[in-house]
mmCIF file with all atom_site columns, C-alpha atoms in Angstrom:
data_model
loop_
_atom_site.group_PDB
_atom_site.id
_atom_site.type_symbol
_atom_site.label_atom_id
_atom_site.label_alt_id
_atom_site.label_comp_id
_atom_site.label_asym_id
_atom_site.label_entity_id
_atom_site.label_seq_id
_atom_site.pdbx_PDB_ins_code
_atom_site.Cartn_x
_atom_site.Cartn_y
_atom_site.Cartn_z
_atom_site.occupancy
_atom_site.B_iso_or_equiv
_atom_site.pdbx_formal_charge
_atom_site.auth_seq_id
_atom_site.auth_comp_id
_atom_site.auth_asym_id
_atom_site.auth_atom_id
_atom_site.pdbx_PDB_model_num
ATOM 1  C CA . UNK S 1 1  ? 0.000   0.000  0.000   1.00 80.00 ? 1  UNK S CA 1
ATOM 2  C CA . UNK S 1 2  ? 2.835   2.055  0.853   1.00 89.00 ? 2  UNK S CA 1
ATOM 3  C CA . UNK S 1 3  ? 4.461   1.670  -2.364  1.00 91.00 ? 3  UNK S CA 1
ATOM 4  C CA . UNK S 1 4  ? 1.693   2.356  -4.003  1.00 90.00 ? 4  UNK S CA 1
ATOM 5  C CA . UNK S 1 5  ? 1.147   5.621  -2.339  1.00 90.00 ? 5  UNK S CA 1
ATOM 6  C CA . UNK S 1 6  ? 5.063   6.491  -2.690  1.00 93.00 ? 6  UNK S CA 1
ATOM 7  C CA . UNK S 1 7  ? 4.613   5.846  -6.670  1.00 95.00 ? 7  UNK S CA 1
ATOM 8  C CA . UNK S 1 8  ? 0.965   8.093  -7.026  1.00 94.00 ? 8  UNK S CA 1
ATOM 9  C CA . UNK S 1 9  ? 2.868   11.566 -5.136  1.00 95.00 ? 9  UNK S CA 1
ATOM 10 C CA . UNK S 1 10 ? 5.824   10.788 -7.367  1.00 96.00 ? 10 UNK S CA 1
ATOM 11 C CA . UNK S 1 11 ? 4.125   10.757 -10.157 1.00 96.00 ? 11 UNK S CA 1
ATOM 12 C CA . UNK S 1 12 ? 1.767   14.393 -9.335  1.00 96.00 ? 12 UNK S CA 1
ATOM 13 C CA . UNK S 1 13 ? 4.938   16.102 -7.988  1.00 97.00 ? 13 UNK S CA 1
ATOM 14 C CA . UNK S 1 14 ? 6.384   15.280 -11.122 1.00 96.00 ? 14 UNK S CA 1
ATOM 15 C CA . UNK S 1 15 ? 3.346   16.284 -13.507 1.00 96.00 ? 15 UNK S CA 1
ATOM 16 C CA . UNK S 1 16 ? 3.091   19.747 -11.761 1.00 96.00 ? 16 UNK S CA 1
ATOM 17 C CA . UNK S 1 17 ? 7.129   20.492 -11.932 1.00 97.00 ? 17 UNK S CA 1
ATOM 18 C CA . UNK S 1 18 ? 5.983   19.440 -15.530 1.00 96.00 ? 18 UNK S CA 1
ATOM 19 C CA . UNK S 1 19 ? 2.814   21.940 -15.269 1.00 96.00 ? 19 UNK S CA 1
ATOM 20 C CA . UNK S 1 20 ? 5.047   24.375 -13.498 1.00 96.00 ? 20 UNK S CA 1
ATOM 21 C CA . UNK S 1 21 ? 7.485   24.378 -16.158 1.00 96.00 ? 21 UNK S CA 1
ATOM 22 C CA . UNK S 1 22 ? 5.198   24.539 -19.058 1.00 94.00 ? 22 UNK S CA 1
ATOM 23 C CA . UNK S 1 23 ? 3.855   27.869 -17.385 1.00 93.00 ? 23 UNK S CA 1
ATOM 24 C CA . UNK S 1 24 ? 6.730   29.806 -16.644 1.00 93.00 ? 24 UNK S CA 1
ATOM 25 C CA . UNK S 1 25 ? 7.918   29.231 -20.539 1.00 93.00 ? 25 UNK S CA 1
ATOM 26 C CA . UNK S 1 26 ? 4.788   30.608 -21.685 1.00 92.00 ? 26 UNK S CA 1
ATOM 27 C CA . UNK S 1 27 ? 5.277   34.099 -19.379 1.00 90.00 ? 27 UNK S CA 1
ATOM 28 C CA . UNK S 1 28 ? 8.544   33.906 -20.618 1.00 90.00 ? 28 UNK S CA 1
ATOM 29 C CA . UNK S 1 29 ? 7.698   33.771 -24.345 1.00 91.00 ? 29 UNK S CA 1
ATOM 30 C CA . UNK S 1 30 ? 5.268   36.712 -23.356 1.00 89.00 ? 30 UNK S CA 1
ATOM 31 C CA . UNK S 1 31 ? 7.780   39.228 -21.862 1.00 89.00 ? 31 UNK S CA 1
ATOM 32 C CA . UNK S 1 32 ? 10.172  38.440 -24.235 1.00 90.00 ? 32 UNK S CA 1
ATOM 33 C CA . UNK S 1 33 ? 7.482   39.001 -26.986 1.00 91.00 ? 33 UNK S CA 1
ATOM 34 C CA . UNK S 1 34 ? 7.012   42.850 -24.701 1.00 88.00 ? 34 UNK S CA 1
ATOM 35 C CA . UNK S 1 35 ? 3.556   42.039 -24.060 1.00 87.00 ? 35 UNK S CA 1
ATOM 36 C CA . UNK S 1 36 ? 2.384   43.109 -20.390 1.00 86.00 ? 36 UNK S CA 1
ATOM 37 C CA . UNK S 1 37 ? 1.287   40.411 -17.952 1.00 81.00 ? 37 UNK S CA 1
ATOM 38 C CA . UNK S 1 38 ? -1.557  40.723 -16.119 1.00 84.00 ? 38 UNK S CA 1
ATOM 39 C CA . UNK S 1 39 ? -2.278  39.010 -12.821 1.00 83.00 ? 39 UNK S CA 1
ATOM 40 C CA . UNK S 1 40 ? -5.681  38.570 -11.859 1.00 85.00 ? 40 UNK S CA 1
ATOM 41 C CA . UNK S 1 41 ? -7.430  40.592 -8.905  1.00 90.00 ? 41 UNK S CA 1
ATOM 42 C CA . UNK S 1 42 ? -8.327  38.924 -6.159  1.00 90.00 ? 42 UNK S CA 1
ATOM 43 C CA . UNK S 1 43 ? -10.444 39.804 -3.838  1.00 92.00 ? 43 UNK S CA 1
ATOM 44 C CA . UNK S 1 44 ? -10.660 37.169 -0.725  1.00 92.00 ? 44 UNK S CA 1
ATOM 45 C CA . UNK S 1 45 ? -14.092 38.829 0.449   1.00 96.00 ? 45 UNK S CA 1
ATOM 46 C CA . UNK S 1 46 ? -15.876 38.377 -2.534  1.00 95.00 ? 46 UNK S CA 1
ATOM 47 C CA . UNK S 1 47 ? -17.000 34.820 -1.228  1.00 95.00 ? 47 UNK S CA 1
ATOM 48 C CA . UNK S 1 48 ? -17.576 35.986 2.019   1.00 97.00 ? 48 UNK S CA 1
ATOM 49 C CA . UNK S 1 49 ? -19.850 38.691 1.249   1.00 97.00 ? 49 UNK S CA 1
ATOM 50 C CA . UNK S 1 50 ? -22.179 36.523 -1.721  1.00 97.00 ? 50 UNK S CA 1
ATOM 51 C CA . UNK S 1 51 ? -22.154 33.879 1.379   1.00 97.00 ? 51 UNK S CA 1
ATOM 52 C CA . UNK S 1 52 ? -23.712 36.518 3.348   1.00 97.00 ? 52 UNK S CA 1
ATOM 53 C CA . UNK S 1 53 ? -26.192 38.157 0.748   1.00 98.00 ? 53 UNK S CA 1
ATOM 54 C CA . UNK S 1 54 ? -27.888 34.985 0.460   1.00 98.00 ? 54 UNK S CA 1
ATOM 55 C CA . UNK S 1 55 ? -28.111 34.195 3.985   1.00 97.00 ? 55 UNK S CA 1
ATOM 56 C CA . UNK S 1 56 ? -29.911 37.390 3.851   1.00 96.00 ? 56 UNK S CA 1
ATOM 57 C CA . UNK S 1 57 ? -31.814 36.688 0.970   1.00 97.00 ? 57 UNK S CA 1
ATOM 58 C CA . UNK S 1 58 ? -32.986 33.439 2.841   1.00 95.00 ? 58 UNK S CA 1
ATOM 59 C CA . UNK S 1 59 ? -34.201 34.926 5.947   1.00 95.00 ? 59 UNK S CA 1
ATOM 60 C CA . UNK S 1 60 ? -35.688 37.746 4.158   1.00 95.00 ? 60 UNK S CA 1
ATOM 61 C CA . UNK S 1 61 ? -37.751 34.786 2.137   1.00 96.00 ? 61 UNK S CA 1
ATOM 62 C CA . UNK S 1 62 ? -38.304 32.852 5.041   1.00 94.00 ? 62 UNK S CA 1
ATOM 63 C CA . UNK S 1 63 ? -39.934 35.928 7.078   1.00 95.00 ? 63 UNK S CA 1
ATOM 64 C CA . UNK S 1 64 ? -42.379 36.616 4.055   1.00 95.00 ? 64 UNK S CA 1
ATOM 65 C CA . UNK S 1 65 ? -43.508 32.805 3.605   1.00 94.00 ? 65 UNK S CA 1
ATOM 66 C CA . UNK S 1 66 ? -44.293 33.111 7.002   1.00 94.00 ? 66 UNK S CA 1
ATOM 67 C CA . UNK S 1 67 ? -46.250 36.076 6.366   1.00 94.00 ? 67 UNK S CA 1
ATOM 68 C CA . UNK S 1 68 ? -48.218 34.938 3.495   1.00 94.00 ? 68 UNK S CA 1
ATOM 69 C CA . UNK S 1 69 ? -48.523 31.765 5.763   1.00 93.00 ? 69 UNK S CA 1
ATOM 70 C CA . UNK S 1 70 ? -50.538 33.751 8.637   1.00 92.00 ? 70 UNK S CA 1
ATOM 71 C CA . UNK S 1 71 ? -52.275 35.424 6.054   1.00 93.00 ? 71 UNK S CA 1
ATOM 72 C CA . UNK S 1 72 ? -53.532 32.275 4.267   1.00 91.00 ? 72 UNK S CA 1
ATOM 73 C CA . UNK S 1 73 ? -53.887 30.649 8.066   1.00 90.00 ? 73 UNK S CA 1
ATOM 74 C CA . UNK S 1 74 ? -56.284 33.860 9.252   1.00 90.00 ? 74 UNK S CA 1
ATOM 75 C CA . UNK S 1 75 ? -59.669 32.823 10.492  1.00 89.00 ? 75 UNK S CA 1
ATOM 76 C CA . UNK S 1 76 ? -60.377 35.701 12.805  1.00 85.00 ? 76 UNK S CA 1
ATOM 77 C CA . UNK S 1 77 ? -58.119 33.767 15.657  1.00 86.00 ? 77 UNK S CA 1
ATOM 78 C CA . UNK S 1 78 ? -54.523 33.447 16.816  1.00 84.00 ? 78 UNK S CA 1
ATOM 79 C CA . UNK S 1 79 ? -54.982 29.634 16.037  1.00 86.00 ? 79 UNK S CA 1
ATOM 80 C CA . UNK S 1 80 ? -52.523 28.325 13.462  1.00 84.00 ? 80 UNK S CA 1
ATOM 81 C CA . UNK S 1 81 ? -50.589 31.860 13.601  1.00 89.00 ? 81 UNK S CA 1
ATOM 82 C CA . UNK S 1 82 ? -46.713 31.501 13.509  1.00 88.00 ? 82 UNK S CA 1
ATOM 83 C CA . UNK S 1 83 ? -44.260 34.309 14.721  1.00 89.00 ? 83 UNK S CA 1
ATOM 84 C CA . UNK S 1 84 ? -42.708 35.804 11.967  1.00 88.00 ? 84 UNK S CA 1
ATOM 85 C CA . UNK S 1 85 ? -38.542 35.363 12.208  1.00 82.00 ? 85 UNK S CA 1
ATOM 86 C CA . UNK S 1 86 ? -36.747 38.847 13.352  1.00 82.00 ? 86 UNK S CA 1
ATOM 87 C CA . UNK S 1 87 ? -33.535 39.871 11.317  1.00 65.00 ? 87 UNK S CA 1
#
């Protein structure tokens, strides 16, 4: 099992010095052609902030299904009335 392990992460360390390779000659064929290299813009809160729109977008949903749920639910009583979520 070992060996077979041993053989697999010698064979993808030596397909991404491979990979690794094959990049770096491209960006050097592209300076030495004088074209400018661009690295892309990251932005590590991007995620964070879609993650938290549609948690937002959830609860907002949430409260009005509620709503239309009392609504449908109404028969001049409190009976069958949720409490609509806060946030």
């Amino acid at each position: 099992m070992q060996i077979l392990l041993m053989t697999l992460l010698i064979l993808v360390v030596g397909a991404l010095c491979i990979a690794c390779f094959f990049v770096g000659a491209k960006v050097g064929q592209t300076v030495v052609q004088g074209e400018k290299i661009e690295l892309p813009e990251v932005d590590p809160m991007k995620p964070i902030r879609e993650l938290q729109e549609r948690k937002a977008e959830q609860r907002e949903r949430e409260r009005y299904e509620a709503i239309l749920r009392n609504v449908d639910n109404y028969d001049g009583t409190d009976h069958g009335q949720e409490d609509i979520p806060r946030g």
